[in-house]
Amino acid sequence: MLYLNDQDLRALGLNWAALAESAEAAVHLIHAGDYVQPVKPYLRYKNPRNRIIAMPAYAGGNVNTAGIKWISSFPDNIRSGLPRAHSIIVLNDQGTGQPSAILNSPLPSIVRTASVSGLMIRHVLQSRSMDQIQLGIIGWGPIGQYHCQMAMALFGDRIERVRIYDIRGADLSGIPSPYMERMEVAETWADVYLHSNILITCTVSDHRYIDIPPAKGMLLLNVSLRDYKPEALASLKAIIVDDWEEVCRENTDIEQLHLEQGLTRSGTQTLADVVCRRSLSTFAADDPILFCPMGMAVFDIAVAVHYVKKAREMGIGTELA
């Protein structure tokens, strides 16, 4: 069994184009039905804000691996200088069930999230004209920072400006100098929201705060899932989810739209519709698009397999008997 820790995974580096391709391949497996993914359970105890989530899945095709991600989210950790999330992925041989790899790091989960966002951005840019990207990121924790890195790597030639807001402030000291001149820290979330045509929310907010309807043609990547008041999204026609059963629960913005505005599954499209059926063409070019990804274990397994293959090629990690 191959054991990869955080240091091992960081030594492998980030190939965002390859990671986005892994996400796209996983979407085609979902579209073909070549996967198994139970609805993930949430384990809560004592403090209801905390949760540990079990995410099992089997992905077929060239991935051909089963496994599980076990990820905790304890929002108050940041007050103690600890990461909010901790994650471990176990992969199993699809034929024998034997554990074949363990990835003990939050990095694959973070990278999976950003890769799926990158895939969505790519298909939106293919479907409509957006020559210059005004990128907004609300929330500058690890998820927000890796989304910025992904966007610069995949779409940097089209990004004119990056505006960032975090209630705790945003430190840009780690940003490479070629990108710094295009980045700024805003004073309010509204400063970011009102000047972006692609907005990524990556917060751990305990309340909804965005109460302004999106501008025409805007892409909203609602990664943190609980940022928008229902009235701000009430008129949207283009609503994309990764999986309706997963995302219409746990007090997400999709669930609130369902409860308060009558949104149903038929009023949404899936990421598989977008990638495999080019369904964005059914919307007007100036319709705002909302993407709400709950996070699918199939993507985690695909990204983990990507890392394990690369680690074996490079001789990185520890083989356990």
Tab-separated table of C-alpha atoms in Angstrom:
chain	number	residue	atom	x	y	z
A	1	MET	CA	0.000	0.000	0.000
A	2	LEU	CA	1.350	3.418	-0.936
A	3	TYR	CA	1.219	6.062	1.793
A	4	LEU	CA	1.343	9.712	0.728
A	5	ASN	CA	1.474	12.507	3.275
A	6	ASP	CA	1.100	16.223	2.730
A	7	GLN	CA	4.801	16.723	2.001
A	8	ASP	CA	4.751	13.932	-0.590
A	9	LEU	CA	1.758	15.401	-2.380
A	10	ARG	CA	3.214	18.886	-2.473
A	11	ALA	CA	6.432	17.451	-3.925
A	12	LEU	CA	4.392	16.109	-6.849
A	13	GLY	CA	3.379	19.641	-7.801
A	14	LEU	CA	0.194	20.899	-9.410
A	15	ASN	CA	-0.631	20.375	-13.057
A	16	TRP	CA	-3.938	22.212	-13.220
A	17	ALA	CA	-4.610	21.277	-16.838
A	18	ALA	CA	-4.214	17.567	-16.032
A	19	LEU	CA	-6.330	17.901	-12.891
A	20	ALA	CA	-9.133	19.589	-14.837
A	21	GLU	CA	-8.934	16.772	-17.378
A	22	SER	CA	-9.278	14.248	-14.540
A	23	ALA	CA	-12.411	16.074	-13.401
A	24	GLU	CA	-13.804	16.098	-16.928
A	25	ALA	CA	-13.136	12.378	-17.348
A	26	ALA	CA	-15.004	11.773	-14.081
A	27	VAL	CA	-17.988	13.744	-15.393
A	28	HIS	CA	-18.117	11.463	-18.439
A	29	LEU	CA	-18.110	8.435	-16.122
A	30	ILE	CA	-21.060	9.949	-14.259
A	31	HIS	CA	-22.859	10.637	-17.538
A	32	ALA	CA	-22.273	7.038	-18.657
A	33	GLY	CA	-23.425	5.652	-15.312
A	34	ASP	CA	-20.035	3.996	-14.805
A	35	TYR	CA	-19.815	4.897	-11.143
A	36	VAL	CA	-21.371	4.178	-7.754
A	37	GLN	CA	-21.763	6.895	-5.149
A	38	PRO	CA	-24.048	6.647	-2.100
A	39	VAL	CA	-25.345	9.904	-0.660
A	40	LYS	CA	-22.721	10.967	1.845
A	41	PRO	CA	-23.631	10.930	5.546
A	42	TYR	CA	-22.701	13.702	7.968
A	43	LEU	CA	-21.436	12.773	11.423
A	44	ARG	CA	-22.191	15.444	14.022
A	45	TYR	CA	-21.687	15.366	17.755
A	46	LYS	CA	-21.594	17.958	20.550
A	47	ASN	CA	-21.091	21.190	18.537
A	48	PRO	CA	-23.541	21.056	15.571
A	49	ARG	CA	-21.324	23.431	13.553
A	50	ASN	CA	-18.742	20.671	13.292
A	51	ARG	CA	-19.110	17.760	10.923
A	52	ILE	CA	-17.199	14.774	9.616
A	53	ILE	CA	-18.321	13.537	6.218
A	54	ALA	CA	-17.916	10.058	4.738
A	55	MET	CA	-17.642	10.100	0.932
A	56	PRO	CA	-17.415	6.605	-0.618
A	57	ALA	CA	-17.435	5.994	-4.359
A	58	TYR	CA	-16.398	3.711	-7.175
A	59	ALA	CA	-15.262	5.293	-10.447
A	60	GLY	CA	-14.996	3.089	-13.539
A	61	GLY	CA	-13.292	3.696	-16.860
A	62	ASN	CA	-9.567	4.382	-16.703
A	63	VAL	CA	-9.907	5.275	-13.013
A	64	ASN	CA	-11.319	1.842	-12.097
A	65	THR	CA	-10.907	2.340	-8.356
A	66	ALA	CA	-13.074	2.364	-5.257
A	67	GLY	CA	-12.363	4.374	-2.160
A	68	ILE	CA	-13.543	6.770	0.472
A	69	LYS	CA	-12.734	10.280	1.594
A	70	TRP	CA	-13.197	10.967	5.314
A	71	ILE	CA	-13.156	14.732	5.807
A	72	SER	CA	-13.790	16.840	8.878
A	73	SER	CA	-14.862	20.479	8.944
A	74	PHE	CA	-14.493	22.267	12.281
A	75	PRO	CA	-14.960	26.005	11.552
A	76	ASP	CA	-13.762	27.187	14.964
A	77	ASN	CA	-10.338	25.606	14.411
A	78	ILE	CA	-9.107	28.839	12.865
A	79	ARG	CA	-9.349	30.515	16.271
A	80	SER	CA	-6.720	28.070	17.522
A	81	GLY	CA	-4.477	28.395	14.491
A	82	LEU	CA	-5.544	25.009	13.124
A	83	PRO	CA	-6.841	24.226	9.624
A	84	ARG	CA	-10.621	24.140	9.400
A	85	ALA	CA	-10.616	20.892	7.419
A	86	HIS	CA	-8.697	17.635	7.728
A	87	SER	CA	-8.981	14.917	5.124
A	88	ILE	CA	-7.809	11.395	4.385
A	89	ILE	CA	-8.521	9.301	1.273
A	90	VAL	CA	-8.274	5.507	1.178
A	91	LEU	CA	-8.205	3.766	-2.218
A	92	ASN	CA	-9.116	0.095	-2.669
A	93	ASP	CA	-8.226	-2.293	-5.457
A	94	GLN	CA	-11.412	-2.668	-7.486
A	95	GLY	CA	-10.961	-6.417	-7.915
A	96	THR	CA	-9.895	-7.572	-4.461
A	97	GLY	CA	-10.937	-4.718	-2.178
A	98	GLN	CA	-7.431	-4.547	-0.745
A	99	PRO	CA	-6.353	-1.045	0.340
A	100	SER	CA	-3.907	0.178	-2.293
A	101	ALA	CA	-3.153	3.742	-1.196
A	102	ILE	CA	-3.710	6.251	1.575
A	103	LEU	CA	-3.501	10.003	0.973
A	104	ASN	CA	-3.222	11.750	4.326
A	105	SER	CA	-3.568	15.412	3.424
A	106	PRO	CA	-6.264	18.024	2.782
A	107	LEU	CA	-4.581	18.913	-0.520
A	108	PRO	CA	-6.400	16.434	-2.822
A	109	SER	CA	-9.776	17.635	-1.526
A	110	ILE	CA	-8.852	21.289	-2.032
A	111	VAL	CA	-7.440	20.585	-5.478
A	112	ARG	CA	-10.507	18.554	-6.460
A	113	THR	CA	-12.766	21.470	-5.534
A	114	ALA	CA	-10.757	23.979	-7.552
A	115	SER	CA	-10.418	21.592	-10.521
A	116	VAL	CA	-14.196	21.149	-10.784
A	117	SER	CA	-14.583	24.942	-10.669
A	118	GLY	CA	-11.982	25.237	-13.429
A	119	LEU	CA	-13.898	22.730	-15.525
A	120	MET	CA	-17.081	24.753	-15.117
A	121	ILE	CA	-15.326	28.015	-16.011
A	122	ARG	CA	-13.860	26.428	-19.134
A	123	HIS	CA	-17.246	25.283	-20.410
A	124	VAL	CA	-18.843	28.644	-19.669
A	125	LEU	CA	-16.083	30.419	-21.605
A	126	GLN	CA	-16.624	28.011	-24.496
A	127	SER	CA	-20.342	28.757	-24.581
A	128	ARG	CA	-20.322	32.551	-24.401
A	129	SER	CA	-18.137	35.558	-25.088
A	130	MET	CA	-16.110	36.745	-22.102
A	131	ASP	CA	-12.895	38.168	-23.494
A	132	GLN	CA	-11.728	39.761	-20.262
A	133	ILE	CA	-12.345	38.140	-16.898
A	134	GLN	CA	-12.988	40.260	-13.844
A	135	LEU	CA	-12.439	37.609	-11.200
A	136	GLY	CA	-13.815	38.021	-7.691
A	137	ILE	CA	-13.027	35.774	-4.742
A	138	ILE	CA	-14.851	36.121	-1.426
A	139	GLY	CA	-13.045	34.130	1.251
A	140	TRP	CA	-9.244	33.908	1.224
A	141	GLY	CA	-8.627	30.664	3.085
A	142	PRO	CA	-6.967	27.668	1.388
A	143	ILE	CA	-9.948	27.066	-0.917
A	144	GLY	CA	-9.964	30.681	-2.119
A	145	GLN	CA	-6.188	30.780	-2.567
A	146	TYR	CA	-6.086	27.558	-4.572
A	147	HIS	CA	-8.974	28.766	-6.724
A	148	CYS	CA	-6.924	31.853	-7.518
A	149	GLN	CA	-3.929	29.700	-8.387
A	150	MET	CA	-6.069	27.462	-10.612
A	151	ALA	CA	-7.682	30.403	-12.403
A	152	MET	CA	-4.350	32.073	-13.087
A	153	ALA	CA	-2.865	28.823	-14.400
A	154	LEU	CA	-5.778	27.964	-16.706
A	155	PHE	CA	-7.184	31.365	-17.680
A	156	GLY	CA	-4.485	33.859	-16.732
A	157	ASP	CA	-4.232	35.341	-20.212
A	158	ARG	CA	-7.903	36.401	-19.987
A	159	ILE	CA	-7.940	37.616	-16.383
A	160	GLU	CA	-7.750	41.391	-16.285
A	161	ARG	CA	-8.310	41.889	-12.553
A	162	VAL	CA	-8.655	39.785	-9.390
A	163	ARG	CA	-10.521	41.312	-6.467
A	164	ILE	CA	-10.451	39.592	-3.105
A	165	TYR	CA	-12.369	40.064	0.102
A	166	ASP	CA	-12.115	38.213	3.399
A	167	ILE	CA	-13.701	39.350	6.638
A	168	ARG	CA	-10.395	38.587	8.368
A	169	GLY	CA	-8.315	40.386	5.749
A	170	ALA	CA	-6.339	38.896	2.877
A	171	ASP	CA	-2.567	38.444	2.865
A	172	LEU	CA	-1.236	38.495	-0.713
A	173	SER	CA	2.431	38.200	0.232
A	174	GLY	CA	2.660	34.690	-1.231
A	175	ILE	CA	1.376	35.713	-4.664
A	176	PRO	CA	4.061	35.610	-7.412
A	177	SER	CA	5.057	39.057	-8.646
A	178	PRO	CA	3.732	38.625	-12.229
A	179	TYR	CA	0.213	38.263	-10.807
A	180	MET	CA	0.367	40.821	-8.009
A	181	GLU	CA	-0.123	43.797	-10.292
A	182	ARG	CA	-3.542	42.436	-11.313
A	183	MET	CA	-4.747	41.770	-7.761
A	184	GLU	CA	-6.336	43.944	-5.119
A	185	VAL	CA	-7.927	43.476	-1.712
A	186	ALA	CA	-11.382	45.036	-1.485
A	187	GLU	CA	-12.918	46.630	1.598
A	188	THR	CA	-16.311	44.900	1.338
A	189	TRP	CA	-17.808	41.837	-0.298
A	190	ALA	CA	-20.009	44.139	-2.368
A	191	ASP	CA	-16.926	45.815	-3.881
A	192	VAL	CA	-15.936	42.404	-5.194
A	193	TYR	CA	-19.412	41.266	-6.173
A	194	LEU	CA	-20.330	44.382	-8.146
A	195	HIS	CA	-17.108	44.425	-10.170
A	196	SER	CA	-16.826	40.744	-11.145
A	197	ASN	CA	-18.094	38.731	-14.085
A	198	ILE	CA	-16.841	35.513	-12.463
A	199	LEU	CA	-17.373	35.335	-8.705
A	200	ILE	CA	-16.163	32.514	-6.437
A	201	THR	CA	-17.472	32.327	-2.875
A	202	CYS	CA	-15.159	30.313	-0.596
A	203	THR	CA	-16.274	31.356	2.868
A	204	VAL	CA	-17.195	29.645	6.117
A	205	SER	CA	-19.884	32.234	6.780
A	206	ASP	CA	-22.512	31.251	9.343
A	207	HIS	CA	-25.126	33.492	7.717
A	208	ARG	CA	-26.229	34.491	4.226
A	209	TYR	CA	-25.141	37.988	3.259
A	210	ILE	CA	-25.317	38.422	-0.549
A	211	ASP	CA	-28.622	40.189	-1.180
A	212	ILE	CA	-27.942	41.713	-4.610
A	213	PRO	CA	-29.104	39.926	-7.791
A	214	PRO	CA	-26.215	39.071	-10.129
A	215	ALA	CA	-25.391	41.189	-13.155
A	216	LYS	CA	-26.176	39.965	-16.657
A	217	GLY	CA	-23.837	37.276	-17.899
A	218	MET	CA	-22.235	36.733	-14.493
A	219	LEU	CA	-20.934	33.309	-13.442
A	220	LEU	CA	-21.398	32.536	-9.743
A	221	LEU	CA	-19.303	29.637	-8.448
A	222	ASN	CA	-20.987	29.032	-5.108
A	223	VAL	CA	-18.302	26.790	-3.642
A	224	SER	CA	-19.200	27.498	-0.013
A	225	LEU	CA	-22.913	26.918	-0.739
A	226	ARG	CA	-24.380	29.163	1.976
A	227	ASP	CA	-23.713	32.772	0.931
A	228	TYR	CA	-26.765	33.976	-1.026
A	229	LYS	CA	-30.104	35.102	0.301
A	230	PRO	CA	-32.844	33.344	-1.718
A	231	GLU	CA	-34.287	36.606	-3.021
A	232	ALA	CA	-30.963	37.451	-4.687
A	233	LEU	CA	-31.213	34.278	-6.782
A	234	ALA	CA	-34.982	34.126	-7.278
A	235	SER	CA	-34.952	35.203	-10.942
A	236	LEU	CA	-32.097	32.946	-12.091
A	237	LYS	CA	-32.833	30.537	-14.914
A	238	ALA	CA	-29.390	28.935	-15.283
A	239	ILE	CA	-28.783	26.906	-12.133
A	240	ILE	CA	-26.215	24.101	-12.320
A	241	VAL	CA	-25.577	21.473	-9.640
A	242	ASP	CA	-23.257	18.500	-9.488
A	243	ASP	CA	-25.976	16.281	-7.990
A	244	TRP	CA	-29.447	17.378	-6.915
A	245	GLU	CA	-29.861	14.752	-4.186
A	246	GLU	CA	-26.565	15.745	-2.617
A	247	VAL	CA	-26.904	19.504	-2.787
A	248	CYS	CA	-30.586	20.020	-1.903
A	249	ARG	CA	-30.022	19.482	1.821
A	250	GLU	CA	-27.866	20.614	4.743
A	251	ASN	CA	-29.117	24.218	4.563
A	252	THR	CA	-27.458	24.952	1.228
A	253	ASP	CA	-28.551	27.845	-0.958
A	254	ILE	CA	-30.120	25.285	-3.292
A	255	GLU	CA	-32.201	23.877	-0.446
A	256	GLN	CA	-33.315	27.375	0.520
A	257	LEU	CA	-34.307	28.092	-3.091
A	258	HIS	CA	-36.237	24.818	-3.043
A	259	LEU	CA	-38.035	25.638	0.228
A	260	GLU	CA	-38.650	29.351	-0.301
A	261	GLN	CA	-38.753	29.824	-4.075
A	262	GLY	CA	-40.073	26.435	-5.225
A	263	LEU	CA	-36.944	25.334	-7.090
A	264	THR	CA	-37.102	21.670	-8.136
A	265	ARG	CA	-34.717	19.249	-9.794
A	266	SER	CA	-36.304	20.003	-13.176
A	267	GLY	CA	-35.363	23.655	-12.734
A	268	THR	CA	-31.675	22.800	-12.630
A	269	GLN	CA	-29.097	21.243	-14.888
A	270	THR	CA	-26.209	19.032	-13.839
A	271	LEU	CA	-22.519	19.383	-14.525
A	272	ALA	CA	-22.882	16.302	-16.729
A	273	ASP	CA	-25.512	18.189	-18.767
A	274	VAL	CA	-23.062	21.057	-19.226
A	275	VAL	CA	-20.029	18.940	-20.112
A	276	CYS	CA	-21.589	16.079	-22.065
A	277	ARG	CA	-24.695	17.681	-23.574
A	278	ARG	CA	-23.483	21.286	-24.029
A	279	SER	CA	-26.648	22.378	-22.259
A	280	LEU	CA	-25.503	25.950	-21.542
A	281	SER	CA	-26.560	26.764	-25.105
A	282	THR	CA	-30.189	26.556	-23.959
A	283	PHE	CA	-29.778	29.770	-21.963
A	284	ALA	CA	-29.546	33.320	-23.231
A	285	ALA	CA	-26.023	34.703	-23.522
A	286	ASP	CA	-26.670	37.258	-20.781
A	287	ASP	CA	-28.347	34.883	-18.306
A	288	PRO	CA	-26.382	34.751	-15.048
A	289	ILE	CA	-25.206	31.234	-14.223
A	290	LEU	CA	-25.149	29.782	-10.705
A	291	PHE	CA	-23.045	26.677	-10.069
A	292	CYS	CA	-23.558	24.944	-6.717
A	293	PRO	CA	-21.290	21.910	-6.262
A	294	MET	CA	-21.882	19.914	-3.084
A	295	GLY	CA	-18.772	17.887	-3.890
A	296	MET	CA	-18.887	14.382	-5.354
A	297	ALA	CA	-16.713	11.547	-4.122
A	298	VAL	CA	-16.185	10.357	-7.707
A	299	PHE	CA	-14.055	13.460	-8.275
A	300	ASP	CA	-12.050	12.771	-5.131
A	301	ILE	CA	-11.308	9.225	-6.256
A	302	ALA	CA	-10.282	10.424	-9.734
A	303	VAL	CA	-7.946	13.084	-8.322
A	304	ALA	CA	-6.477	10.629	-5.796
A	305	VAL	CA	-5.761	8.105	-8.559
A	306	HIS	CA	-4.085	10.892	-10.559
A	307	TYR	CA	-1.777	11.599	-7.623
A	308	VAL	CA	-1.043	7.930	-6.903
A	309	LYS	CA	-0.091	7.224	-10.535
A	310	LYS	CA	2.203	10.235	-10.576
A	311	ALA	CA	3.749	9.288	-7.221
A	312	ARG	CA	4.547	5.789	-8.417
A	313	GLU	CA	6.105	7.177	-11.609
A	314	MET	CA	8.285	9.566	-9.597
A	315	GLY	CA	9.087	7.205	-6.742
A	316	ILE	CA	7.483	9.446	-4.137
A	317	GLY	CA	5.739	8.135	-1.019
A	318	THR	CA	6.199	5.220	1.359
A	319	GLU	CA	5.324	1.634	0.459
A	320	LEU	CA	3.719	-0.123	3.438
A	321	ALA	CA	3.653	-3.907	3.734
